[in-house]
């Protein structure tokens, strides 16, 4: 569901052939596999996850079990670091962001895709008002109780830009994409 948007953003991040790419919190590995196709034989893609059980070992990327919270960023520098729906789950997100930015090669790109999960007013049509309030209640519980109780910040997507600016003002190119200045 999300991959077409991710691939579009990654395609806009510059030429990937021969690049060193780090996909953190790689989940099922679809983005890592796509990157591996793009970087080609001269490039390298490392896919990490706390729980790498869904990552394939035959899709052209390397798999590493890695904890973003407790371990340093593996094998810097990286030309591209991508994380989708990962930092929002981790209370240490700002510190991790700083470590990721520092692990970029000159000219490298840090692409963070986050999800604003404080949903409101989503129902376009419903059989009755009770159905609308049920959906609202579900999202209230999710955003106000369940997610925060598990370390997730449902408002993080709205804070990423400022956090990136604070990490390194030279890096920020857009709302969710940072490019490290060549030095
Ligand atoms: C919501 S999933 C997103 C997966 C993938 N990035 C995607 O968008 O399809 C969050 C991923 O972060 C991983 N994760 C959670 N805590 C982590 C940690 N401390 N270090 C590394 N990965 C972690 C989970 O195992 C999971 O695969």
Short mmCIF file of N, CA and C and ligand atoms in Angstrom, two decimals:
data_model
loop_
_atom_site.label_atom_id
_atom_site.label_comp_id
_atom_site.label_asym_id
_atom_site.label_seq_id
_atom_site.Cartn_x
_atom_site.Cartn_y
_atom_site.Cartn_z
N UNK A 1 0.82 -1.20 0.00
CA UNK A 1 0.00 0.00 0.00
C UNK A 1 0.86 1.27 0.00
N UNK A 2 1.94 1.26 0.76
CA UNK A 2 2.76 2.46 0.90
C UNK A 2 3.91 2.53 -0.09
N UNK A 3 4.29 1.37 -0.62
CA UNK A 3 5.51 1.33 -1.44
C UNK A 3 5.50 2.28 -2.63
N UNK A 4 4.40 2.42 -3.39
CA UNK A 4 4.46 3.34 -4.55
C UNK A 4 4.87 4.75 -4.15
N UNK A 5 4.38 5.23 -3.01
CA UNK A 5 4.72 6.58 -2.56
C UNK A 5 6.19 6.63 -2.12
N UNK A 6 6.61 5.59 -1.42
CA UNK A 6 8.01 5.53 -0.98
C UNK A 6 8.96 5.50 -2.18
N UNK A 7 8.62 4.68 -3.17
CA UNK A 7 9.51 4.56 -4.33
C UNK A 7 9.58 5.89 -5.10
N UNK A 8 8.47 6.59 -5.11
CA UNK A 8 8.46 7.90 -5.77
C UNK A 8 9.41 8.85 -5.05
N UNK A 9 9.34 8.86 -3.72
CA UNK A 9 10.21 9.76 -2.95
C UNK A 9 11.67 9.36 -3.09
N UNK A 10 11.93 8.04 -3.04
CA UNK A 10 13.31 7.59 -3.17
C UNK A 10 13.85 7.89 -4.56
N UNK A 11 13.01 7.80 -5.56
CA UNK A 11 13.44 8.10 -6.93
C UNK A 11 13.82 9.57 -7.06
N UNK A 12 13.16 10.41 -6.26
CA UNK A 12 13.45 11.85 -6.32
C UNK A 12 14.69 12.21 -5.50
N UNK A 13 15.24 11.23 -4.78
CA UNK A 13 16.36 11.52 -3.88
C UNK A 13 17.70 11.50 -4.60
N UNK A 14 17.68 11.26 -5.89
CA UNK A 14 18.94 11.28 -6.64
C UNK A 14 19.26 9.92 -7.25
N UNK A 15 20.31 9.89 -8.04
CA UNK A 15 20.73 8.66 -8.72
C UNK A 15 21.18 7.63 -7.67
N UNK A 16 20.67 6.42 -7.80
CA UNK A 16 20.97 5.41 -6.78
C UNK A 16 22.02 4.39 -7.22
N UNK A 17 22.32 4.35 -8.49
CA UNK A 17 23.28 3.36 -8.98
C UNK A 17 24.61 3.47 -8.23
N UNK A 18 25.06 2.36 -7.69
CA UNK A 18 26.35 2.32 -7.01
C UNK A 18 26.35 2.89 -5.60
N UNK A 19 25.16 3.28 -5.11
CA UNK A 19 25.09 3.93 -3.79
C UNK A 19 25.07 2.91 -2.64
N UNK A 20 25.46 3.43 -1.47
CA UNK A 20 25.40 2.64 -0.22
C UNK A 20 24.14 3.07 0.52
N UNK A 21 23.21 2.12 0.69
CA UNK A 21 21.89 2.46 1.25
C UNK A 21 21.62 1.66 2.51
N UNK A 22 21.11 2.36 3.51
CA UNK A 22 20.74 1.73 4.77
C UNK A 22 19.23 1.86 4.96
N UNK A 23 18.57 0.71 5.05
CA UNK A 23 17.13 0.68 5.27
C UNK A 23 16.89 0.18 6.69
N UNK A 24 16.48 1.09 7.58
CA UNK A 24 16.37 0.70 8.99
C UNK A 24 14.92 0.41 9.37
N UNK A 25 14.75 -0.54 10.28
CA UNK A 25 13.40 -0.99 10.61
C UNK A 25 12.73 -1.50 9.35
N UNK A 26 13.44 -2.36 8.64
CA UNK A 26 13.09 -2.72 7.25
C UNK A 26 11.82 -3.53 7.12
N UNK A 27 11.30 -4.10 8.20
CA UNK A 27 10.02 -4.81 8.16
C UNK A 27 10.04 -5.99 7.21
N UNK A 28 9.20 -5.95 6.18
CA UNK A 28 9.10 -7.06 5.23
C UNK A 28 10.15 -7.00 4.13
N UNK A 29 10.90 -5.90 4.04
CA UNK A 29 12.02 -5.84 3.11
C UNK A 29 11.68 -5.38 1.70
N UNK A 30 10.45 -4.96 1.45
CA UNK A 30 10.09 -4.56 0.07
C UNK A 30 10.89 -3.35 -0.38
N UNK A 31 11.13 -2.41 0.52
CA UNK A 31 11.90 -1.22 0.14
C UNK A 31 13.37 -1.60 -0.06
N UNK A 32 13.89 -2.45 0.81
CA UNK A 32 15.29 -2.89 0.66
C UNK A 32 15.49 -3.60 -0.67
N UNK A 33 14.52 -4.44 -1.06
CA UNK A 33 14.64 -5.17 -2.33
C UNK A 33 14.59 -4.20 -3.51
N UNK A 34 13.73 -3.21 -3.41
CA UNK A 34 13.63 -2.20 -4.48
C UNK A 34 14.95 -1.44 -4.59
N UNK A 35 15.50 -1.06 -3.44
CA UNK A 35 16.77 -0.34 -3.44
C UNK A 35 17.89 -1.20 -4.03
N UNK A 36 17.89 -2.48 -3.67
CA UNK A 36 18.94 -3.38 -4.17
C UNK A 36 18.90 -3.44 -5.69
N UNK A 37 17.70 -3.46 -6.28
CA UNK A 37 17.59 -3.44 -7.74
C UNK A 37 18.15 -2.15 -8.31
N UNK A 38 17.94 -1.04 -7.61
CA UNK A 38 18.36 0.26 -8.13
C UNK A 38 19.87 0.48 -8.01
N UNK A 39 20.45 0.06 -6.89
CA UNK A 39 21.89 0.36 -6.69
C UNK A 39 22.76 -0.51 -7.59
N UNK A 40 22.25 -1.69 -7.96
CA UNK A 40 23.01 -2.55 -8.87
C UNK A 40 24.20 -3.20 -8.18
N UNK A 41 25.01 -3.91 -8.97
CA UNK A 41 26.10 -4.71 -8.38
C UNK A 41 27.19 -3.88 -7.73
N UNK A 42 27.33 -2.62 -8.12
CA UNK A 42 28.38 -1.79 -7.51
C UNK A 42 27.92 -1.12 -6.22
N UNK A 43 26.61 -1.19 -5.94
CA UNK A 43 26.08 -0.58 -4.73
C UNK A 43 25.92 -1.60 -3.62
N UNK A 44 25.33 -1.13 -2.52
CA UNK A 44 25.16 -2.02 -1.37
C UNK A 44 23.94 -1.57 -0.58
N UNK A 45 23.11 -2.52 -0.18
CA UNK A 45 21.94 -2.20 0.64
C UNK A 45 21.98 -3.07 1.89
N UNK A 46 21.94 -2.40 3.04
CA UNK A 46 21.87 -3.11 4.32
C UNK A 46 20.48 -2.88 4.91
N UNK A 47 19.77 -3.97 5.17
CA UNK A 47 18.44 -3.89 5.76
C UNK A 47 18.52 -4.35 7.20
N UNK A 48 18.14 -3.47 8.13
CA UNK A 48 18.22 -3.83 9.54
C UNK A 48 16.84 -3.84 10.16
N UNK A 49 16.71 -4.63 11.20
CA UNK A 49 15.47 -4.61 11.98
C UNK A 49 15.75 -5.29 13.32
N UNK A 50 15.03 -4.84 14.32
CA UNK A 50 15.10 -5.49 15.62
C UNK A 50 14.66 -6.94 15.50
N UNK A 51 13.71 -7.15 14.62
CA UNK A 51 13.18 -8.49 14.37
C UNK A 51 13.21 -8.76 12.86
N UNK A 52 14.32 -9.33 12.39
CA UNK A 52 14.52 -9.45 10.94
C UNK A 52 13.87 -10.70 10.32
N UNK A 53 12.93 -11.30 11.01
CA UNK A 53 12.43 -12.60 10.53
C UNK A 53 11.73 -12.52 9.19
N UNK A 54 11.22 -11.33 8.81
CA UNK A 54 10.52 -11.23 7.52
C UNK A 54 11.44 -10.82 6.38
N UNK A 55 12.71 -10.60 6.68
CA UNK A 55 13.65 -10.16 5.64
C UNK A 55 14.25 -11.36 4.93
N UNK A 56 14.32 -11.28 3.61
CA UNK A 56 14.86 -12.38 2.80
C UNK A 56 16.37 -12.26 2.70
N UNK A 57 17.01 -13.37 2.54
CA UNK A 57 18.47 -13.36 2.38
C UNK A 57 18.85 -13.54 0.91
N UNK A 58 17.86 -13.57 0.02
CA UNK A 58 18.17 -13.79 -1.41
C UNK A 58 17.56 -12.72 -2.31
N UNK A 59 17.45 -11.49 -1.77
CA UNK A 59 16.82 -10.43 -2.58
C UNK A 59 17.82 -9.32 -2.92
N UNK A 60 19.10 -9.59 -2.72
CA UNK A 60 20.11 -8.62 -3.16
C UNK A 60 20.54 -7.64 -2.08
N UNK A 61 19.93 -7.71 -0.89
CA UNK A 61 20.36 -6.86 0.22
C UNK A 61 20.91 -7.72 1.35
N UNK A 62 21.68 -7.07 2.21
CA UNK A 62 22.25 -7.76 3.37
C UNK A 62 21.32 -7.53 4.56
N UNK A 63 21.17 -8.53 5.40
CA UNK A 63 20.27 -8.43 6.55
C UNK A 63 21.09 -8.38 7.84
N UNK A 64 20.69 -7.46 8.73
CA UNK A 64 21.36 -7.37 10.03
C UNK A 64 20.31 -7.18 11.12
N UNK A 65 20.38 -8.03 12.13
CA UNK A 65 19.55 -7.78 13.31
C UNK A 65 20.19 -6.63 14.08
N UNK A 66 19.43 -5.58 14.32
CA UNK A 66 20.03 -4.37 14.88
C UNK A 66 18.98 -3.60 15.67
N UNK A 67 19.41 -3.11 16.84
CA UNK A 67 18.52 -2.30 17.68
C UNK A 67 18.92 -0.84 17.56
N UNK A 68 18.04 -0.06 16.94
CA UNK A 68 18.32 1.36 16.73
C UNK A 68 18.49 2.12 18.03
N UNK A 69 17.86 1.64 19.08
CA UNK A 69 17.88 2.37 20.36
C UNK A 69 19.21 2.17 21.08
N UNK A 70 19.71 0.97 21.08
CA UNK A 70 20.86 0.66 21.92
C UNK A 70 22.18 0.52 21.17
N UNK A 71 22.12 0.41 19.82
CA UNK A 71 23.34 0.17 19.07
C UNK A 71 23.66 1.35 18.15
N UNK A 72 24.96 1.58 17.89
CA UNK A 72 25.31 2.64 16.95
C UNK A 72 24.84 2.32 15.54
N UNK A 73 24.71 3.35 14.72
CA UNK A 73 24.33 3.13 13.32
C UNK A 73 25.40 2.25 12.67
N UNK A 74 25.00 1.14 12.05
CA UNK A 74 26.01 0.22 11.52
C UNK A 74 26.74 0.77 10.29
N UNK A 75 28.02 0.51 10.25
CA UNK A 75 28.87 0.69 9.06
C UNK A 75 28.73 2.01 8.31
N UNK A 76 28.78 3.18 8.99
CA UNK A 76 28.72 4.43 8.24
C UNK A 76 30.00 4.61 7.41
N UNK A 77 30.02 5.50 6.42
CA UNK A 77 28.95 6.42 6.05
C UNK A 77 28.01 5.82 5.01
N UNK A 78 26.79 6.43 4.90
CA UNK A 78 25.76 5.97 3.97
C UNK A 78 25.37 7.10 3.02
N UNK A 79 25.15 6.72 1.77
CA UNK A 79 24.68 7.72 0.79
C UNK A 79 23.18 7.97 0.96
N UNK A 80 22.48 6.94 1.41
CA UNK A 80 21.03 7.08 1.63
C UNK A 80 20.65 6.29 2.87
N UNK A 81 19.94 6.94 3.76
CA UNK A 81 19.34 6.22 4.89
C UNK A 81 17.84 6.47 4.83
N UNK A 82 17.09 5.38 4.88
CA UNK A 82 15.63 5.51 4.78
C UNK A 82 14.98 4.77 5.95
N UNK A 83 13.97 5.40 6.52
CA UNK A 83 13.16 4.74 7.56
C UNK A 83 11.70 5.12 7.34
N UNK A 84 10.86 4.13 7.29
CA UNK A 84 9.42 4.39 7.13
C UNK A 84 8.68 3.82 8.33
N UNK A 85 7.98 4.70 9.03
CA UNK A 85 7.15 4.29 10.16
C UNK A 85 7.96 3.54 11.21
N UNK A 86 9.12 4.07 11.52
CA UNK A 86 9.99 3.44 12.52
C UNK A 86 10.21 4.39 13.70
N UNK A 87 10.73 5.59 13.43
CA UNK A 87 11.07 6.48 14.54
C UNK A 87 9.85 6.87 15.37
N UNK A 88 8.70 6.94 14.74
CA UNK A 88 7.51 7.33 15.52
C UNK A 88 7.22 6.35 16.65
N UNK A 89 7.73 5.13 16.53
CA UNK A 89 7.48 4.12 17.56
C UNK A 89 8.48 4.19 18.71
N UNK A 90 9.58 4.91 18.52
CA UNK A 90 10.69 4.83 19.47
C UNK A 90 10.82 6.12 20.28
N UNK A 91 10.68 6.06 21.59
CA UNK A 91 10.79 7.28 22.41
C UNK A 91 12.12 8.01 22.23
N UNK A 92 13.16 7.29 21.83
CA UNK A 92 14.49 7.89 21.65
C UNK A 92 14.65 8.50 20.27
N UNK A 93 13.54 8.79 19.58
CA UNK A 93 13.56 9.16 18.16
C UNK A 93 14.47 10.35 17.84
N UNK A 94 14.49 11.36 18.71
CA UNK A 94 15.29 12.55 18.39
C UNK A 94 16.78 12.23 18.43
N UNK A 95 17.17 11.48 19.45
CA UNK A 95 18.58 11.09 19.55
C UNK A 95 18.98 10.20 18.36
N UNK A 96 18.09 9.28 18.01
CA UNK A 96 18.39 8.39 16.87
C UNK A 96 18.52 9.21 15.59
N UNK A 97 17.63 10.17 15.41
CA UNK A 97 17.69 11.03 14.22
C UNK A 97 19.07 11.69 14.12
N UNK A 98 19.57 12.17 15.24
CA UNK A 98 20.89 12.80 15.24
C UNK A 98 21.98 11.83 14.82
N UNK A 99 21.87 10.59 15.31
CA UNK A 99 22.87 9.59 14.94
C UNK A 99 22.79 9.23 13.46
N UNK A 100 21.56 9.17 12.94
CA UNK A 100 21.39 8.86 11.51
C UNK A 100 21.98 9.97 10.65
N UNK A 101 21.70 11.22 11.04
CA UNK A 101 22.23 12.36 10.26
C UNK A 101 23.76 12.32 10.25
N UNK A 102 24.34 11.98 11.39
CA UNK A 102 25.80 11.96 11.49
C UNK A 102 26.41 10.80 10.70
N UNK A 103 25.59 9.80 10.36
CA UNK A 103 26.11 8.63 9.64
C UNK A 103 26.02 8.80 8.12
N UNK A 104 25.57 9.98 7.66
CA UNK A 104 25.47 10.23 6.22
C UNK A 104 26.83 10.59 5.64
N UNK A 105 27.06 10.11 4.44
CA UNK A 105 28.22 10.57 3.68
C UNK A 105 27.94 11.98 3.18
N UNK A 106 28.97 12.76 2.85
CA UNK A 106 28.72 14.07 2.24
C UNK A 106 27.83 13.91 1.00
N UNK A 107 26.78 14.72 0.93
CA UNK A 107 25.83 14.61 -0.17
C UNK A 107 24.78 13.55 0.03
N UNK A 108 24.86 12.83 1.15
CA UNK A 108 23.91 11.75 1.42
C UNK A 108 22.53 12.26 1.78
N UNK A 109 21.57 11.37 1.69
CA UNK A 109 20.17 11.74 1.93
C UNK A 109 19.60 10.91 3.08
N UNK A 110 18.94 11.60 3.98
CA UNK A 110 18.18 10.92 5.04
C UNK A 110 16.70 11.14 4.74
N UNK A 111 16.00 10.06 4.44
CA UNK A 111 14.58 10.16 4.13
C UNK A 111 13.78 9.45 5.23
N UNK A 112 13.02 10.24 5.95
CA UNK A 112 12.18 9.71 7.02
C UNK A 112 10.73 9.85 6.62
N UNK A 113 10.02 8.74 6.61
CA UNK A 113 8.60 8.78 6.30
C UNK A 113 7.84 8.41 7.57
N UNK A 114 7.03 9.32 8.02
CA UNK A 114 6.31 9.12 9.27
C UNK A 114 4.81 9.26 9.01
N UNK A 115 4.04 8.85 9.97
CA UNK A 115 2.60 8.76 9.79
C UNK A 115 1.92 9.58 10.88
N UNK A 116 1.15 10.58 10.47
CA UNK A 116 0.38 11.34 11.45
C UNK A 116 -0.83 10.49 11.83
N UNK A 117 -0.81 9.94 13.03
CA UNK A 117 -1.87 9.00 13.39
C UNK A 117 -2.89 9.58 14.35
N UNK A 118 -2.90 10.90 14.48
CA UNK A 118 -3.94 11.54 15.30
C UNK A 118 -5.12 11.87 14.38
N UNK A 119 -5.74 10.83 13.85
CA UNK A 119 -6.79 11.03 12.86
C UNK A 119 -8.05 11.64 13.47
N UNK A 120 -8.65 12.54 12.75
CA UNK A 120 -9.96 13.08 13.15
C UNK A 120 -10.77 13.37 11.88
N UNK A 121 -12.08 13.27 12.00
CA UNK A 121 -12.97 13.67 10.91
C UNK A 121 -12.78 12.92 9.61
N UNK A 122 -12.49 11.62 9.69
CA UNK A 122 -12.20 10.87 8.48
C UNK A 122 -13.43 10.32 7.76
N UNK A 123 -14.55 10.22 8.46
CA UNK A 123 -15.71 9.54 7.88
C UNK A 123 -16.38 10.45 6.84
N UNK A 124 -16.46 9.95 5.62
CA UNK A 124 -17.09 10.72 4.54
C UNK A 124 -18.59 10.46 4.49
N UNK A 125 -18.97 9.21 4.76
CA UNK A 125 -20.39 8.86 4.76
C UNK A 125 -20.58 7.67 5.68
N UNK A 126 -21.70 7.63 6.37
CA UNK A 126 -21.96 6.52 7.30
C UNK A 126 -23.46 6.33 7.42
N UNK A 127 -23.87 5.11 7.81
CA UNK A 127 -25.32 4.87 7.90
C UNK A 127 -26.00 5.71 8.97
N UNK A 128 -25.27 6.03 10.05
CA UNK A 128 -25.87 6.85 11.11
C UNK A 128 -24.77 7.49 11.97
N UNK A 129 -25.18 8.36 12.86
CA UNK A 129 -24.22 9.10 13.69
C UNK A 129 -23.45 8.17 14.63
N UNK A 130 -24.10 7.08 15.05
CA UNK A 130 -23.43 6.15 15.96
C UNK A 130 -22.21 5.53 15.28
N UNK A 131 -22.33 5.24 14.00
CA UNK A 131 -21.20 4.65 13.28
C UNK A 131 -20.04 5.65 13.21
N UNK A 132 -20.38 6.91 13.00
CA UNK A 132 -19.33 7.95 12.95
C UNK A 132 -18.63 8.05 14.30
N UNK A 133 -19.41 8.06 15.37
CA UNK A 133 -18.78 8.23 16.68
C UNK A 133 -17.98 6.99 17.07
N UNK A 134 -18.37 5.83 16.55
CA UNK A 134 -17.58 4.61 16.82
C UNK A 134 -16.19 4.74 16.18
N UNK A 135 -16.14 5.22 14.96
CA UNK A 135 -14.84 5.40 14.29
C UNK A 135 -14.01 6.44 15.05
N UNK A 136 -14.66 7.54 15.43
CA UNK A 136 -13.93 8.58 16.18
C UNK A 136 -13.40 8.03 17.50
N UNK A 137 -14.22 7.22 18.15
CA UNK A 137 -13.80 6.66 19.44
C UNK A 137 -12.60 5.72 19.26
N UNK A 138 -12.67 4.91 18.19
CA UNK A 138 -11.56 4.00 17.89
C UNK A 138 -10.26 4.81 17.74
N UNK A 139 -10.32 5.91 16.97
CA UNK A 139 -9.11 6.70 16.75
C UNK A 139 -8.68 7.44 18.02
N UNK A 140 -9.65 7.85 18.84
CA UNK A 140 -9.30 8.49 20.11
C UNK A 140 -8.49 7.52 20.98
N UNK A 141 -8.98 6.30 21.07
CA UNK A 141 -8.29 5.30 21.90
C UNK A 141 -6.90 5.02 21.34
N UNK A 142 -6.83 4.89 20.02
CA UNK A 142 -5.55 4.60 19.36
C UNK A 142 -4.54 5.73 19.60
N UNK A 143 -4.95 6.96 19.29
CA UNK A 143 -4.01 8.08 19.32
C UNK A 143 -3.75 8.61 20.72
N UNK A 144 -4.76 8.56 21.58
CA UNK A 144 -4.60 9.17 22.90
C UNK A 144 -4.10 8.18 23.95
N UNK A 145 -4.37 6.90 23.75
CA UNK A 145 -4.02 5.94 24.80
C UNK A 145 -3.09 4.83 24.31
N UNK A 146 -3.53 4.09 23.32
CA UNK A 146 -2.78 2.89 22.93
C UNK A 146 -1.38 3.22 22.40
N UNK A 147 -1.31 4.12 21.42
CA UNK A 147 0.00 4.42 20.83
C UNK A 147 0.94 5.07 21.85
N UNK A 148 0.54 6.13 22.55
CA UNK A 148 1.45 6.74 23.53
C UNK A 148 1.88 5.77 24.63
N UNK A 149 0.98 4.88 25.04
CA UNK A 149 1.32 3.92 26.09
C UNK A 149 2.41 2.96 25.64
N UNK A 150 2.63 2.87 24.33
CA UNK A 150 3.65 1.97 23.80
C UNK A 150 4.84 2.73 23.20
N UNK A 151 5.00 3.98 23.62
CA UNK A 151 6.19 4.74 23.21
C UNK A 151 6.02 5.49 21.91
N UNK A 152 4.89 5.32 21.23
CA UNK A 152 4.66 5.99 19.95
C UNK A 152 4.18 7.42 20.19
N UNK A 153 4.71 8.34 19.40
CA UNK A 153 4.22 9.72 19.44
C UNK A 153 3.37 9.97 18.21
N UNK A 154 2.04 9.97 18.34
CA UNK A 154 1.17 10.14 17.17
C UNK A 154 1.31 11.51 16.51
N UNK A 155 1.99 12.44 17.19
CA UNK A 155 2.16 13.78 16.61
C UNK A 155 3.57 13.97 16.00
N UNK A 156 4.36 12.91 16.04
CA UNK A 156 5.76 13.00 15.60
C UNK A 156 5.89 13.47 14.15
N UNK A 157 4.97 13.03 13.28
CA UNK A 157 5.07 13.41 11.87
C UNK A 157 5.10 14.93 11.72
N UNK A 158 4.39 15.62 12.62
CA UNK A 158 4.38 17.08 12.54
C UNK A 158 5.60 17.72 13.17
N UNK A 159 6.44 16.90 13.80
CA UNK A 159 7.62 17.46 14.47
C UNK A 159 8.93 17.12 13.75
N UNK A 160 8.84 16.22 12.76
CA UNK A 160 10.06 15.74 12.12
C UNK A 160 10.85 16.87 11.49
N UNK A 161 10.15 17.75 10.81
CA UNK A 161 10.85 18.83 10.11
C UNK A 161 11.70 19.64 11.10
N UNK A 162 11.09 20.05 12.22
CA UNK A 162 11.81 20.84 13.21
C UNK A 162 12.95 20.03 13.83
N UNK A 163 12.71 18.75 14.05
CA UNK A 163 13.75 17.90 14.64
C UNK A 163 14.93 17.77 13.69
N UNK A 164 14.64 17.68 12.39
CA UNK A 164 15.73 17.61 11.42
C UNK A 164 16.50 18.93 11.37
N UNK A 165 15.78 20.02 11.42
CA UNK A 165 16.45 21.33 11.43
C UNK A 165 17.36 21.44 12.65
N UNK A 166 16.87 20.96 13.79
CA UNK A 166 17.66 21.03 15.01
C UNK A 166 18.87 20.11 14.93
N UNK A 167 18.72 18.96 14.28
CA UNK A 167 19.84 18.02 14.17
C UNK A 167 20.94 18.60 13.31
N UNK A 168 20.59 19.22 12.20
CA UNK A 168 21.57 19.84 11.32
C UNK A 168 20.82 20.70 10.31
N UNK A 169 20.78 22.01 10.53
CA UNK A 169 19.97 22.89 9.67
C UNK A 169 20.37 22.84 8.20
N UNK A 170 21.61 22.41 7.92
CA UNK A 170 22.05 22.39 6.52
C UNK A 170 21.41 21.25 5.75
N UNK A 171 20.81 20.33 6.47
CA UNK A 171 20.36 19.11 5.81
C UNK A 171 18.97 19.18 5.21
N UNK A 172 18.14 20.04 5.72
CA UNK A 172 16.72 19.91 5.41
C UNK A 172 16.40 20.48 4.03
N UNK A 173 15.77 19.65 3.21
CA UNK A 173 15.39 20.04 1.87
C UNK A 173 13.88 20.17 1.75
N UNK A 174 13.14 19.39 2.52
CA UNK A 174 11.68 19.42 2.41
C UNK A 174 11.08 19.00 3.72
N UNK A 175 9.80 18.70 3.71
CA UNK A 175 9.11 18.37 4.93
C UNK A 175 9.66 17.11 5.57
N UNK A 176 10.04 16.15 4.73
CA UNK A 176 10.43 14.88 5.32
C UNK A 176 11.71 14.34 4.69
N UNK A 177 12.47 15.20 4.06
CA UNK A 177 13.64 14.70 3.34
C UNK A 177 14.82 15.61 3.63
N UNK A 178 15.92 15.04 4.00
CA UNK A 178 17.09 15.86 4.31
C UNK A 178 18.25 15.46 3.41
N UNK A 179 18.97 16.44 2.94
CA UNK A 179 20.15 16.17 2.12
C UNK A 179 21.35 16.82 2.79
N UNK A 180 22.36 16.05 3.02
CA UNK A 180 23.53 16.58 3.70
C UNK A 180 24.38 17.37 2.72
N UNK A 181 24.75 18.56 3.13
CA UNK A 181 25.53 19.42 2.25
C UNK A 181 26.88 18.78 1.96
N UNK A 182 27.34 18.94 0.71
CA UNK A 182 28.67 18.42 0.37
C UNK A 182 29.71 19.27 1.07
N UNK A 183 30.72 18.60 1.63
CA UNK A 183 31.74 19.37 2.36
C UNK A 183 33.08 19.18 1.69
C1 LIG B 1 5.62 -0.22 11.50
S1 LIG B 1 6.94 -1.30 11.10
C2 LIG B 1 7.53 -0.56 9.58
C3 LIG B 1 8.26 -1.57 8.73
C4 LIG B 1 8.79 -1.01 7.39
N1 LIG B 1 9.69 0.11 7.62
C5 LIG B 1 7.67 -0.61 6.49
O1 LIG B 1 7.34 0.57 6.41
O2 LIG B 1 7.09 -1.50 5.83
C6 LIG B 1 8.21 -0.84 12.28
C7 LIG B 1 9.46 -1.71 12.15
O3 LIG B 1 10.43 -1.21 13.06
C8 LIG B 1 11.07 -2.31 13.69
N2 LIG B 1 11.62 -1.87 14.98
C9 LIG B 1 10.95 -1.58 16.11
N3 LIG B 1 11.79 -1.21 17.08
C10 LIG B 1 13.03 -1.24 16.54
C11 LIG B 1 14.34 -0.98 17.05
N4 LIG B 1 14.53 -0.60 18.33
N5 LIG B 1 15.41 -1.13 16.22
C12 LIG B 1 15.22 -1.53 14.95
N6 LIG B 1 14.01 -1.80 14.40
C13 LIG B 1 12.93 -1.66 15.20
C14 LIG B 1 9.96 -3.34 13.83
O4 LIG B 1 10.47 -4.65 14.02
C15 LIG B 1 9.21 -3.16 12.51
O5 LIG B 1 9.73 -3.99 11.49
#
